[in-house]
Amino acid sequence: MGTKILVIGACGQIGTELTHKLRMIHGTENVIASDIRKLNNDVVNSGPFEVVNALDFNQIEHLVEIHQITDVYLMAALLSATAEKNPAFAWDLNMNSLFHVLNLAKARKIKKIFWPSSIAVFGPTTPKEMTPQYTITEPSTVYGISKQSGERWCEYYHHIFGVDVRSIRYPGLISWSTLPGGGTTDYAVDIFHKALNDGRYDCFLSADTKLPMMYMDDAINATIKIMEAPTEQIKIRSSYNLAAISFTPETIAEEIKKHIPNFTISYKADFRQKIADSWPASIDDSQARSDWGWEHKFNLASMTTDMIDHLR
């Protein structure tokens, strides 16, 4: 039997592009998209789609059985800024959806899991520059706490039950194809929309807030690459550091001005500033590069050009 994939949270920021790419690789009929509601969008209309509540074990198990699923990509989550407004629900969604797929793999109903972690696992006490793979993780956000706990459970299920779960710590992700989804790094998506539509942007972070970022194309490639790697190459079963570019709002604004000379930006930090301040400025991802051959393609200039071309 070949690979049959279930993407949970397929209509989200990452899920959308991931589903399209997986369908290109494995064939449309072999990639089942699912989300909490059926939207009228590309993902829903371009192939098999199921409505599923990621908190309902029986629903997920049913889909796994009827579609003979081998691999699950669990992309459903409440992101950093949104999670701070609804901590109990964020914890429930981010943790219990993970337990559901881990338990299905433990019962040998699925073979492989991809679960995304995040730079949010790091906290104010983590070394800021070139944050190492193994370091202090004392997250100060609900999102970060859930991701850190998830990492521990992934490693536990691998060691104790032999579950093949793979994970990467995403930095901030930038994409032209979906709108911001409630993350702290989403300013770097919004800024492009506002630059093209309004010619100005009011940034909710300070000018010099440096954060690790990545173009969505690179993130999708990394996700698929780690899932395709032979089992023995995956040496870390909590989650791999992943990096591409780090920049500040000021730097990206300057880059945008090369394309839109009259663009202006102003800064008014809100509650998200505190979240950003607790995260690293740059990430050491040398283990992902050596273990399974990760490399990024987009730098700040090529990403900015591609974003503006697509949005125009």
Coordinates of C-alpha atoms in Angstrom, one line a residue, residues 104-256:
L104 CA -3.3 6.3 16.8
A105 CA 0.3 5.7 16.0
K106 CA 0.9 3.9 19.2
A107 CA -2.0 1.6 18.2
R108 CA -0.2 1.1 14.8
K109 CA -3.1 2.7 13.0
I110 CA -0.8 5.2 11.3
K111 CA 2.9 5.0 10.5
K112 CA 4.2 8.5 10.6
I113 CA 3.3 11.8 12.2
F114 CA 4.5 15.3 11.4
W115 CA 3.8 17.8 14.2
P116 CA 5.1 21.4 14.1
S117 CA 6.8 23.0 17.0
S118 CA 7.9 26.6 17.1
I119 CA 10.5 29.1 18.3
A120 CA 7.9 29.9 20.9
V121 CA 9.3 27.0 23.0
F122 CA 12.2 29.4 23.9
G123 CA 11.7 32.1 26.5
P124 CA 13.4 35.2 28.0
T125 CA 16.2 33.0 29.6
T126 CA 17.1 31.3 26.3
P127 CA 20.4 32.6 24.7
K128 CA 19.2 35.2 22.1
E129 CA 21.7 34.8 19.3
M130 CA 22.3 31.5 17.5
T131 CA 20.0 29.7 19.9
P132 CA 21.4 26.2 20.2
Q133 CA 19.4 23.0 19.6
Y134 CA 19.7 22.0 23.3
T135 CA 19.3 25.0 25.5
I136 CA 17.0 26.5 28.2
T137 CA 13.4 26.4 27.2
E138 CA 11.3 28.4 29.7
P139 CA 8.5 29.7 27.4
S140 CA 6.3 32.5 28.8
T141 CA 3.3 32.2 26.4
V142 CA 0.5 29.7 26.4
Y143 CA 1.4 28.7 22.8
G144 CA 5.1 28.2 23.8
I145 CA 4.1 26.1 26.9
S146 CA 1.9 23.9 24.7
K147 CA 4.6 23.4 22.1
Q148 CA 7.3 22.7 24.7
S149 CA 5.1 20.1 26.3
G150 CA 4.3 18.6 22.9
E151 CA 8.0 18.2 22.2
R152 CA 8.4 16.2 25.4
W153 CA 5.5 14.0 24.6
C154 CA 6.7 13.4 21.0
E155 CA 10.0 12.2 22.3
Y156 CA 8.4 10.1 25.0
Y157 CA 6.1 8.3 22.5
H158 CA 9.0 7.7 20.2
H159 CA 11.2 6.2 23.0
I160 CA 8.6 4.3 24.8
F161 CA 6.2 3.2 22.1
G162 CA 8.3 3.4 18.9
V163 CA 6.1 6.1 17.4
D164 CA 7.7 7.6 14.2
V165 CA 7.0 11.3 14.9
R166 CA 9.0 14.1 13.3
S167 CA 9.0 17.8 14.2
I168 CA 10.6 21.1 13.4
R169 CA 10.6 24.4 15.3
Y170 CA 9.2 26.8 12.8
P171 CA 10.5 30.4 12.9
G172 CA 8.1 33.2 11.8
L173 CA 6.6 32.2 8.4
I174 CA 5.9 34.5 5.5
S175 CA 3.5 33.7 2.7
W176 CA 1.6 35.5 0.0
S177 CA -1.1 32.9 -0.4
T178 CA -2.8 33.1 3.0
L179 CA -3.7 36.0 5.3
P180 CA -2.1 36.4 8.8
G181 CA -3.4 33.9 11.3
G182 CA -2.9 35.4 14.7
G183 CA 0.8 35.0 15.2
T184 CA 3.3 37.5 16.6
T185 CA 5.6 37.2 13.5
D186 CA 2.6 37.9 11.2
Y187 CA 3.5 41.5 10.9
A188 CA 6.0 40.4 8.3
V189 CA 3.1 39.2 6.1
D190 CA 0.7 42.0 6.9
I191 CA 3.4 44.6 6.0
F192 CA 3.4 43.5 2.3
H193 CA -0.4 43.7 2.0
K194 CA -0.5 47.2 3.6
A195 CA 2.5 48.4 1.5
L196 CA 0.8 47.5 -1.7
N197 CA -2.7 48.6 -0.7
D198 CA -2.1 51.6 1.5
G199 CA 1.5 52.6 1.0
R200 CA 2.0 52.6 4.8
Y201 CA 2.1 50.2 7.7
D202 CA 1.6 50.7 11.5
C203 CA 3.8 48.0 13.1
F204 CA 2.8 46.5 16.4
L205 CA 6.5 45.7 17.2
S206 CA 9.4 48.1 17.7
A207 CA 11.7 49.0 14.8
D208 CA 14.6 46.9 16.1
T209 CA 12.8 43.7 17.1
K210 CA 14.9 41.0 15.4
L211 CA 13.2 37.7 14.9
P212 CA 14.0 34.4 13.0
M213 CA 11.9 34.2 9.8
M214 CA 11.4 32.0 6.9
Y215 CA 9.7 32.1 3.5
M216 CA 6.8 29.7 3.3
D217 CA 8.3 27.8 0.3
D218 CA 11.3 26.9 2.4
A219 CA 9.2 25.9 5.4
I220 CA 7.1 23.6 3.2
N221 CA 10.2 22.0 1.6
A222 CA 11.7 21.4 5.1
T223 CA 8.4 19.8 6.3
I224 CA 8.3 17.4 3.4
K225 CA 12.1 16.7 3.5
I226 CA 12.1 15.7 7.1
M227 CA 9.1 13.4 6.5
E228 CA 10.8 11.8 3.5
A229 CA 14.1 11.3 5.3
P230 CA 15.1 7.7 6.2
T231 CA 14.2 6.9 9.9
E232 CA 17.8 6.6 10.9
Q233 CA 18.6 10.1 9.9
I234 CA 16.1 11.6 12.3
K235 CA 18.1 11.7 15.5
I236 CA 16.1 14.3 17.3
R237 CA 12.5 13.2 18.2
S238 CA 11.5 16.3 20.2
S239 CA 11.9 19.0 17.5
Y240 CA 14.6 20.3 15.2
N241 CA 15.8 23.9 15.2
L242 CA 15.1 25.4 11.8
A243 CA 16.4 28.7 10.4
A244 CA 16.7 30.8 7.3
I245 CA 16.8 34.6 7.8
S246 CA 16.6 37.0 10.8
F247 CA 15.5 40.6 10.4
T248 CA 13.8 43.5 12.1
P249 CA 10.7 45.5 11.0
E250 CA 13.0 48.3 10.0
T251 CA 15.1 46.0 7.8
I252 CA 12.2 44.6 5.9
A253 CA 10.6 48.0 5.5
E254 CA 13.9 49.2 3.8
E255 CA 13.8 46.1 1.5
I256 CA 10.1 46.9 0.5

